[in-house]
Coordinates of C-alpha atoms in Angstrom, one line a residue:
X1426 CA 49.7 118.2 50.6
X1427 CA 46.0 118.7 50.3
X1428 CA 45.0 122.2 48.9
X1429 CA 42.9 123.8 51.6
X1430 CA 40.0 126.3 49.8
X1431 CA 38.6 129.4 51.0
X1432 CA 40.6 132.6 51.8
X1433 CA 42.3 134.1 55.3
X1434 CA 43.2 137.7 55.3
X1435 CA 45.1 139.6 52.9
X1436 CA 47.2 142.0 53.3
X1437 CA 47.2 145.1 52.0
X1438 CA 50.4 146.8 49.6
X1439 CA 51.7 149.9 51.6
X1440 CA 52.1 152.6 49.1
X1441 CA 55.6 154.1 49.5
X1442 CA 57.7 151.4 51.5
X1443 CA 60.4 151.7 48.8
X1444 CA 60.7 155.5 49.2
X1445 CA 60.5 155.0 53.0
X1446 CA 63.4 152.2 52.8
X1447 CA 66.1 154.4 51.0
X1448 CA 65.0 157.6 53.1
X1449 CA 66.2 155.7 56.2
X1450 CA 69.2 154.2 54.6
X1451 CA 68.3 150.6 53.7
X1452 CA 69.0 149.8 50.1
X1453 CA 65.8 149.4 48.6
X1454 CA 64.5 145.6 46.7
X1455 CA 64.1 145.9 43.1
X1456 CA 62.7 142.9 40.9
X1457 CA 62.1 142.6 37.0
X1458 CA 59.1 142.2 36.2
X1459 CA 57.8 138.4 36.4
X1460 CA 58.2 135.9 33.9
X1461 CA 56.0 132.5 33.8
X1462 CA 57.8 129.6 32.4
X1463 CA 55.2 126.9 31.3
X1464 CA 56.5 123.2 32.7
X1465 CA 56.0 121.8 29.9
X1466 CA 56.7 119.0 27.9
X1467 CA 56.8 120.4 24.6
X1468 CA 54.0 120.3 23.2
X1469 CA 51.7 119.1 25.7
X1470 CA 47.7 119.8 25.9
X1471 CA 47.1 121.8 29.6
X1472 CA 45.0 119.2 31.4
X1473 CA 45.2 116.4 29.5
X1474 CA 49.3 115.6 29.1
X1475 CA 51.4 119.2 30.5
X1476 CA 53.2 118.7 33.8
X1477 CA 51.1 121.0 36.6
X1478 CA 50.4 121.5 40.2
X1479 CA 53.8 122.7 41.0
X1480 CA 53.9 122.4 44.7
X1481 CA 57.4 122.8 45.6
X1482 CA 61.1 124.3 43.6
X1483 CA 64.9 123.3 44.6
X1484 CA 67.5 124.9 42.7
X1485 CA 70.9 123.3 41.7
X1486 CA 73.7 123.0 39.2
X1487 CA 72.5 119.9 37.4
X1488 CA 73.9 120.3 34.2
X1489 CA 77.2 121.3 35.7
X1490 CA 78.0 124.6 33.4
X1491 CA 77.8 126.9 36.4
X1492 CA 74.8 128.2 36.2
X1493 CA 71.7 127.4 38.6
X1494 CA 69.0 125.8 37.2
X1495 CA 65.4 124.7 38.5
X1496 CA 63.1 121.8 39.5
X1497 CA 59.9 121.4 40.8
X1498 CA 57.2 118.6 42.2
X1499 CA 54.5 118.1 40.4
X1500 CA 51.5 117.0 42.9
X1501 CA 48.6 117.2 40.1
X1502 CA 50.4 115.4 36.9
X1503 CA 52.7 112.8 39.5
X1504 CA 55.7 114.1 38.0
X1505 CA 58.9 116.5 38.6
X1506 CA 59.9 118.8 36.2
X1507 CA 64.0 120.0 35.3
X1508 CA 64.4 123.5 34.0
X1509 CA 67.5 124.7 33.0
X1510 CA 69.1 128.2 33.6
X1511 CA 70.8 130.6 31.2
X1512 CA 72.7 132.2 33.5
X1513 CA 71.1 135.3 32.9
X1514 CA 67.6 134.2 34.9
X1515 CA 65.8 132.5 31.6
X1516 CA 64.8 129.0 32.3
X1517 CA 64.2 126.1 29.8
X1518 CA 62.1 122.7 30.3
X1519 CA 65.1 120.0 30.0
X1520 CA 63.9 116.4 31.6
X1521 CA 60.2 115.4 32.9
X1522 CA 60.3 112.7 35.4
X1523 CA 58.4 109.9 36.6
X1524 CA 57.5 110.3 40.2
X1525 CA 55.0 108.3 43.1
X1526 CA 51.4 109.4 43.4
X1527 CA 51.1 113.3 44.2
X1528 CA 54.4 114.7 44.4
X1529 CA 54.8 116.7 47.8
X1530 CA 58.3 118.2 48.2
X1531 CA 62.6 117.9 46.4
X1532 CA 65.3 118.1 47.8
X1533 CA 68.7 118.4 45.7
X1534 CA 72.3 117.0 46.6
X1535 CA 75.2 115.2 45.9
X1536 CA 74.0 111.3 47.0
X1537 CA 77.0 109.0 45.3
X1538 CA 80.9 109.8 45.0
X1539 CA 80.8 111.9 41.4
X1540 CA 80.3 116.0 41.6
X1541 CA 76.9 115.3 39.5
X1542 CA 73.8 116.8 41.7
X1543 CA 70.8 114.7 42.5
X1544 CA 66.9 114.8 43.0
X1545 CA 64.8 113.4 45.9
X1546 CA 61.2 114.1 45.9
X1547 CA 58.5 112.9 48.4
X1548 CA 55.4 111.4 47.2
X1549 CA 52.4 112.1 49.4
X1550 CA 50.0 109.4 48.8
X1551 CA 51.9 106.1 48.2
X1552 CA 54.4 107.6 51.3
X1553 CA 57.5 106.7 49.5
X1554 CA 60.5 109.1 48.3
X1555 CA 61.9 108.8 44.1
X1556 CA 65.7 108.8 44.0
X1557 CA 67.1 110.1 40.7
X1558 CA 70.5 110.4 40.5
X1559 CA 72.2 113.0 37.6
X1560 CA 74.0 112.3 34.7
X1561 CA 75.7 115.9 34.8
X1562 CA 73.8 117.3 31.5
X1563 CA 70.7 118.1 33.2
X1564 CA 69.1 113.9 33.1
X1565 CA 68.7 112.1 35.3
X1566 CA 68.9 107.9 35.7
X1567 CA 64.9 106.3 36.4
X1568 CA 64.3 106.6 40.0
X1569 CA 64.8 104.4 42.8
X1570 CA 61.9 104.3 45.3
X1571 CA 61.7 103.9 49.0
X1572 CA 58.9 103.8 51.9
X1573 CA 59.0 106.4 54.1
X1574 CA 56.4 107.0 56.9
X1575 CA 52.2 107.9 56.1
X1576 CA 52.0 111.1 53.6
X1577 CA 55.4 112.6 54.0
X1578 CA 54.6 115.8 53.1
X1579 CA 58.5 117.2 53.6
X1580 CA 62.2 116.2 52.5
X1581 CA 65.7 117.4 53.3
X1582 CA 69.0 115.9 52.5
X1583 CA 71.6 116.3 55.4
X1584 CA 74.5 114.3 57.1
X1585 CA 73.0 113.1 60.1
X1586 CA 75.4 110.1 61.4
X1587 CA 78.6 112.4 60.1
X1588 CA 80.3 109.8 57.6
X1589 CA 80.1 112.8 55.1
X1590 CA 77.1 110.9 53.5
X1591 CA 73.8 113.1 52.5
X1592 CA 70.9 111.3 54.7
X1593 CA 67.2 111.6 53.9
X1594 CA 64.5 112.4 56.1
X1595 CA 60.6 113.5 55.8
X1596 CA 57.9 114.7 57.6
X1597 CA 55.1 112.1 57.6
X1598 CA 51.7 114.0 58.1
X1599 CA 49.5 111.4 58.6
X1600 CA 52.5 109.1 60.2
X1601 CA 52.8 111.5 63.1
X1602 CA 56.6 111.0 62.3
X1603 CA 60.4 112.2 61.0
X1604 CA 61.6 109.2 58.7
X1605 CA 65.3 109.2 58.2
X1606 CA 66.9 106.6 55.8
X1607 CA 70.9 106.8 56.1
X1608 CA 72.7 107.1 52.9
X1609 CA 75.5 104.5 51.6
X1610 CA 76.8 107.2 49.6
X1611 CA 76.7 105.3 46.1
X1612 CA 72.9 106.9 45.9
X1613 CA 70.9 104.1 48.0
X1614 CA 69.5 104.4 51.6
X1615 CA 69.4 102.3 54.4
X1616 CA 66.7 100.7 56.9
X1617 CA 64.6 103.5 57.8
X1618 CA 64.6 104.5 61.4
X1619 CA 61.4 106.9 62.7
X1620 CA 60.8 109.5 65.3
X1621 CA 57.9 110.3 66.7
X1622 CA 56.4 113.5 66.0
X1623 CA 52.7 114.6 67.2
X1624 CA 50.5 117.7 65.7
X1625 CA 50.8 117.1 61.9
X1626 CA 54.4 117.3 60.8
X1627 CA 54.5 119.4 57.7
X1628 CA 57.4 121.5 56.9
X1629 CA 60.7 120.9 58.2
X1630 CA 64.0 122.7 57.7
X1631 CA 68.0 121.0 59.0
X1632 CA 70.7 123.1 60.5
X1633 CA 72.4 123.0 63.7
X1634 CA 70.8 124.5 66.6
X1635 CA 72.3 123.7 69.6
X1636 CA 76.4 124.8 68.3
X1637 CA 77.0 120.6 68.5
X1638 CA 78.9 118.5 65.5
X1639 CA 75.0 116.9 64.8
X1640 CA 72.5 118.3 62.5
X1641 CA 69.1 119.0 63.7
X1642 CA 65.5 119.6 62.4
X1643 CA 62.8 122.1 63.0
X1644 CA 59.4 120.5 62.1
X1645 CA 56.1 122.7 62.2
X1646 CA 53.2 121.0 63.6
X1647 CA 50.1 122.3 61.6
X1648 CA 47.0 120.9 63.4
X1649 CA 48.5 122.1 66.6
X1650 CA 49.9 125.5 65.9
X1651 CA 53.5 124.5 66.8
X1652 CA 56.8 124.0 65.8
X1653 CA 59.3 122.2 67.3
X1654 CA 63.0 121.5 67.4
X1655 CA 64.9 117.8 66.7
X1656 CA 68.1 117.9 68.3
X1657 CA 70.3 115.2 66.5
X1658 CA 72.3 112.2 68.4
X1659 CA 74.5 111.8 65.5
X1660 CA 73.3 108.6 64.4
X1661 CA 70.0 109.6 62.7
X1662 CA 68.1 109.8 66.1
X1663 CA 67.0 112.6 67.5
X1664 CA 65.5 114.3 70.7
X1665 CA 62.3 115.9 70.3
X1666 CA 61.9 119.3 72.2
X1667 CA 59.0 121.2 74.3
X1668 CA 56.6 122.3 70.9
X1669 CA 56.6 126.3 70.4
X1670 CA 53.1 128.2 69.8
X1671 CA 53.2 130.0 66.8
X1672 CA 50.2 131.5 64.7
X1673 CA 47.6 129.0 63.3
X1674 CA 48.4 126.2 60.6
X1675 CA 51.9 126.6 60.3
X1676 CA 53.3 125.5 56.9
X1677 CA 57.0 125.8 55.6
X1678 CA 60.3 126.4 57.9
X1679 CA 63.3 127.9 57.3
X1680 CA 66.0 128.0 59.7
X1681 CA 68.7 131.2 59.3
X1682 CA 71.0 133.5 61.5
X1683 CA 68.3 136.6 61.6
X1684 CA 69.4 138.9 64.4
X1685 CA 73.3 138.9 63.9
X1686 CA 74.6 136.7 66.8
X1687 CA 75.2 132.9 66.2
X1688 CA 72.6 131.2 67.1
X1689 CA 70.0 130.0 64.3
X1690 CA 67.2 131.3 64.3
X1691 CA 63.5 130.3 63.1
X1692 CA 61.0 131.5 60.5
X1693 CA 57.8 130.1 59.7
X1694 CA 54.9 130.7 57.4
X1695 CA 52.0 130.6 59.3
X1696 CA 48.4 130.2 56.4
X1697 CA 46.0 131.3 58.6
X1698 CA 46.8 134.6 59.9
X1699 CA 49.2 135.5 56.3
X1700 CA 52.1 135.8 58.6
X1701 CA 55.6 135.0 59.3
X1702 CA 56.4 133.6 63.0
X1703 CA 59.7 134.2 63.9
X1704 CA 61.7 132.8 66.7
X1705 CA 65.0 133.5 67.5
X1706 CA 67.4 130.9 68.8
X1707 CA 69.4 130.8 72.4
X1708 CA 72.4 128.9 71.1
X1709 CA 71.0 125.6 72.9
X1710 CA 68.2 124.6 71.1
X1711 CA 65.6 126.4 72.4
X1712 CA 64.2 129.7 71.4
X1713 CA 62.3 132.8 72.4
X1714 CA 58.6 133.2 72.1
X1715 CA 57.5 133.7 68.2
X1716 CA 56.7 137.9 66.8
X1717 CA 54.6 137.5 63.9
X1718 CA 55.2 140.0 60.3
X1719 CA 52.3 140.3 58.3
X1720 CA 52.7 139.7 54.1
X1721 CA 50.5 137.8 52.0
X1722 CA 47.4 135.9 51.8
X1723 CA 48.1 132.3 52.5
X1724 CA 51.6 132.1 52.8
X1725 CA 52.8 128.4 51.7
X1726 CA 56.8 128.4 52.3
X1727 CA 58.9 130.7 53.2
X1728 CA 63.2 131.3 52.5
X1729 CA 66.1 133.4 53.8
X1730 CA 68.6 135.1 51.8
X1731 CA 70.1 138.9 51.4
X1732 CA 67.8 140.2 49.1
X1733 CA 68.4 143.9 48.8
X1734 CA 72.2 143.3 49.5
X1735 CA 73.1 144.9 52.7
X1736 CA 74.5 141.9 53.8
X1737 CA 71.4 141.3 56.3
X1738 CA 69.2 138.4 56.3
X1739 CA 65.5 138.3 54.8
X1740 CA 62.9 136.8 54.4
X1741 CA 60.4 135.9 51.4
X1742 CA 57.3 134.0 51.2
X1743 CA 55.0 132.3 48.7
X1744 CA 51.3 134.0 48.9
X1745 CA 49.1 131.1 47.5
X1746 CA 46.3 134.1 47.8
X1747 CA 48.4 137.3 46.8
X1748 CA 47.2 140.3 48.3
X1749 CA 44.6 142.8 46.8
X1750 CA 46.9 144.1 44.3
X1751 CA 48.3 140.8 42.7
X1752 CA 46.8 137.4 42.8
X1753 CA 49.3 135.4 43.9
X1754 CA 52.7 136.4 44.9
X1755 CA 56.1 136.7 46.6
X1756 CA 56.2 139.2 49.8
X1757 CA 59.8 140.4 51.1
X1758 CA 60.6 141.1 54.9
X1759 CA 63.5 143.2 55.0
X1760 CA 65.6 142.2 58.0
X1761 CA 67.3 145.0 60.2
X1762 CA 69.7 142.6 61.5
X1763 CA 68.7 142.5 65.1
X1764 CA 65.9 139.7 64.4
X1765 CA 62.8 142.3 63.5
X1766 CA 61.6 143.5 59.7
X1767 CA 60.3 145.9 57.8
X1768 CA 57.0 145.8 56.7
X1769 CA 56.0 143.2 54.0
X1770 CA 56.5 144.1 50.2
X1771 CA 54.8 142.2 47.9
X1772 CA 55.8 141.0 44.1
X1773 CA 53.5 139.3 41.9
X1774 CA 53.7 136.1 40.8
X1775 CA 51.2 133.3 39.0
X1776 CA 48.3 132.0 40.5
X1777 CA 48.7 130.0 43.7
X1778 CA 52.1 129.5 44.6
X1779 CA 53.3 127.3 46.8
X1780 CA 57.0 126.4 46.8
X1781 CA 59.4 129.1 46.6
X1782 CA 63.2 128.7 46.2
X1783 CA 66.1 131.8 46.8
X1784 CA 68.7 131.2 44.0
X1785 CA 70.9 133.6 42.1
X1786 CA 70.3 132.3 38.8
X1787 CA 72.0 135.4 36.8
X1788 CA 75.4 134.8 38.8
X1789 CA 75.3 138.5 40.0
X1790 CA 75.1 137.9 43.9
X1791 CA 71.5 138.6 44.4
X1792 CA 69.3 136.1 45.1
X1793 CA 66.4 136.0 42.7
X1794 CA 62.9 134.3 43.4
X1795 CA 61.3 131.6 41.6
X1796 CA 58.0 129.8 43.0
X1797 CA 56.0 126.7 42.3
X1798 CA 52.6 127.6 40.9
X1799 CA 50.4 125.0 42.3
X1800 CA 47.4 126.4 40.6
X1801 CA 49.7 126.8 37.0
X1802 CA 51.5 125.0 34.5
X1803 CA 54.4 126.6 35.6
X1804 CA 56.6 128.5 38.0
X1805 CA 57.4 132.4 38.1
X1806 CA 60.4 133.7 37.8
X1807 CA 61.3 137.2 39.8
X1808 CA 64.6 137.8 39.4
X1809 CA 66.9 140.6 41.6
X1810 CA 68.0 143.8 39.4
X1811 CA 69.3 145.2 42.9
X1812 CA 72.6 146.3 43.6
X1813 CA 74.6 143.4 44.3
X1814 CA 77.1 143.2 47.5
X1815 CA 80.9 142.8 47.6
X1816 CA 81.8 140.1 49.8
X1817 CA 85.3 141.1 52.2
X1818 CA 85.4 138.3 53.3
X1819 CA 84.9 134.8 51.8
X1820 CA 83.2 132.5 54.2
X1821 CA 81.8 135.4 56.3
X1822 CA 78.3 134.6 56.2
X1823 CA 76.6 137.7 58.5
X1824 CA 79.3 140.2 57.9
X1825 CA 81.0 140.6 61.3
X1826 CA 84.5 140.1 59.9
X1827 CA 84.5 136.8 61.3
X1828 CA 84.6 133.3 59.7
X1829 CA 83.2 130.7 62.4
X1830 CA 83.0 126.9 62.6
X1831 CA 79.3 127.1 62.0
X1832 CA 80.1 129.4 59.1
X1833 CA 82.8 126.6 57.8
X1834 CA 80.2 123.9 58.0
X1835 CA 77.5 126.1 56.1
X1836 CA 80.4 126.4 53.4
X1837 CA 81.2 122.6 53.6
X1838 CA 76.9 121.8 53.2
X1839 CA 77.3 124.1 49.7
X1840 CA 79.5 122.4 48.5
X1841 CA 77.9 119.0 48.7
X1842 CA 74.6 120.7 47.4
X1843 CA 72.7 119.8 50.9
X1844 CA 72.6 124.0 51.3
X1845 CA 71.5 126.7 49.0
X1846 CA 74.6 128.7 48.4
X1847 CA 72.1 132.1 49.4
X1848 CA 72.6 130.8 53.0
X1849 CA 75.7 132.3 52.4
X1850 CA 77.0 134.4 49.8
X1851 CA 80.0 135.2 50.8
X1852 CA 81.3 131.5 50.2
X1853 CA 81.0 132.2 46.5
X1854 CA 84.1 133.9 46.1
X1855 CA 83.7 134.1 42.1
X1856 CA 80.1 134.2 42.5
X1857 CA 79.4 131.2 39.5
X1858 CA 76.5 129.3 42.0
X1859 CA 79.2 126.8 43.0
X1860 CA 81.5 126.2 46.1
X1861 CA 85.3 124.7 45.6
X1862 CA 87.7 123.2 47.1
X1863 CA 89.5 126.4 46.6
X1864 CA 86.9 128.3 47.9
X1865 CA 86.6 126.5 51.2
X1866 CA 90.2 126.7 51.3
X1867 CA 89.9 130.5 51.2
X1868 CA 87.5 130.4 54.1
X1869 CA 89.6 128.2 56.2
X1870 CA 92.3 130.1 56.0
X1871 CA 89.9 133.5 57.1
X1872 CA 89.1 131.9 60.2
X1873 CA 92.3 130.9 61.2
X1874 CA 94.2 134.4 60.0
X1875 CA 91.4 136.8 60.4
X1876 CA 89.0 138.5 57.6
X1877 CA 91.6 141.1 55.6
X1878 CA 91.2 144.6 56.3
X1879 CA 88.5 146.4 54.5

């Protein structure tokens, strides 16, 4: 994850969107104003000994109380960073960990057979991953390492041979590769197994794009302005499609239902041009050509999640260059639920940031925002003072009044920490962060009896 210097284009904060939204009926996005929480340790000296160069977040329940809490990568200090939440959106330093050289990307989930959550992160330049698994009180164990392919510069935690073990897999920049080690379930890996992967693999996002039982992988390809879908075999093995020609040096993916039918869909941030490509899905694993939305300068990452509650997918991106009113920040695309957005608005943030994570860490059904400052000692906090949604329906994620297989296995990947429970919302029946056994039950029961009447 090299920091690339000098600045694209920046766009500019349209005065009034806010007014315009509730004029034509779209509940308007409404954040508190930011709050930077310094990664600490205690008492550490900024640039000699403090944790900094936040380059990517996860969220998760990893002291188990219910309530979200925070970690992030540390690419300048070789370190990851455990922050727990309040439940009201307050974060506090818990845990510092020992990581590889230059920290890269985490990934959160339940590896061995307790309920505890636990940490992956990738390690650019020694190309390995650290394993730490929890304790349950917001520790963790000293981490395992593995080798992974050349500068994996991605990681994502998914069940990709379908024993109902979380795998691992990167995106190895340099290695021109997806590494995927298998997991045992007890918190170690297997052999590691590659797949070739041309055009600088950098981000890379898992859901299931072609409606099969396998899990799959979107990988963008930055030197060649591409991204491009991994179809799983169910064994760890994939099938690499046709690459798809977005705007210049793609960066973070994010898959997500965006137009209301389905099929997943694509969004990816796109540094060069400070846009979002998007590309909706055909059910099969391939995908219609990419529409671009304009929001900050430099996006890094970019995540889904119903922002403004209207039960409609967005989108939000971290602006490593801001835009002329703030100098870094978070910009919003308001979906309209066919697959287009409203224009970008922007929320400021700290100085460079890079990761971004969509977690409701106040337990009120909104989403809030917190990013990874890469050029702080810390990450910013935005959290959601909008009016929060009502889910009918638990299990429905897009609102139809439907509860789907693909809906069932979202609910499933939440509950085994692999999936951000803002993927869908309406799996939360209680709304604590977590999804239960009775919760799923709930949503099995929807799709095989209906949603209840409104």
């Amino acid at each position: 994850m090299s920091r690339i210097w000098g600045r694209g284009l920046v766009s500019v904060a349209m005065l009034g969107v806010l007014t315009v939204a509730a004029w034509a009926g779209i509940p308007p996005l409404s954040f508190a104003p930011t709050v930077d929480v310094e990664l600490g340790p205690s008492g550490c000296t900024t640039g000699v000994d403090c944790s900094e160069g936040a380059v990517a977040v996860v969220a998760g329940d990893f002291n188990d109380d219910g309530k979200l809490d925070i970690a992030t990568a540390n690419n300048g200090s070789d370190d990851a960073t455990v922050l727990l939440g309040d439940g009201q959106g307050g974060l506090t330093v818990e845990a510092t960990l020992p990581a590889g050289v230059a920290p890269s990307a985490i990934a959160s989930g339940n590896l061995d057979a307790n309920t505890v959550i636990d940490l992956v992160v990738a390690n650019e330049t020694d190309s390995t991953i650290s394993v730490y698994l929890g304790n349950g009180d917001g520790t963790f164990d000293a981490p395992t390492t593995y080798a992974m392919g050349l500068s994996p510069e991605s990681v994502v935690l998914a069940d990709f041979d379908g024993d109902t073990m979380l795998d691992v897999a990167t995106a190895d920049l340099f290695g021109e590769s997806v590494s995927v080690r298998l997991g045992n379930g007890d918190g170690t890996f297997g052999d590691i197994v590659t797949t070739a992967v041309s055009g600088g693999p950098l981000g890379m996002a898992v859901g299931r794009l072609n409606n099969d039982a396998n899990e799959d992988l979107v990988v963008s390809q930055n030197d060649d302005a591409t991204v491009v879908a991994l179809l799983g075999n169910g064994d760890g093995t994939f099938e690499v499609g046709e690459p798809m020609s977005v705007e210049e040096s793609p960066q973070g993916v994010v898959i997500a239902q965006l137009d209301g039918d389905e099929f997943a869909d694509i969004a990816v941030a796109t540094e060069y041009f400070d846009t979002v490509s998007v590309l909706l899905g055909k059910g099969d694993g391939t995908f219609n050509d990419a529409v671009g939305y304009l929001v900050g300068g430099f996006p890094e990452n970019v995540v889904a999640g119903d922002f403004n509650g209207d039960g409609i997918a967005d989108l939000a991106t971290s602006d490593s260059f801001g835009t002329l009113e703030f100098e870094g920040s978070a910009s919003v695309l308001v979906g309209k639920g066919d697959g287009t957005f409203e224009d970008a608005q922007s929320f400021g943030t700290d100085i460079g940031p890079w990761g971004i994570v969509a977690a409701d860490l106040n337990n009120d059904r909104l989403p809030d925002l917190v990013t990874a400052n890469l050029d702080a000692a810390d990450v910013s906090v935005l959290v959601n003072t909008g009016t929060p949604p009502t889910p009918s329906c638990v299990g429905d994620c897009n609102g139809d009044g439907e509860v789907t297989i693909n809906e069932l296995i979202t609910g499933v990947n939440i509950a085994l920490g692999a999936t951000p429970v803002t993927s869908c919302p309406a799996i939360d029946a209680n709304g604590d962060g977590e999804v239960t056994i009775n919760e799923l039950i709930s949503a099995v029961n929807n799709a095989l009896n209906g949603c209840p009447a409104a």
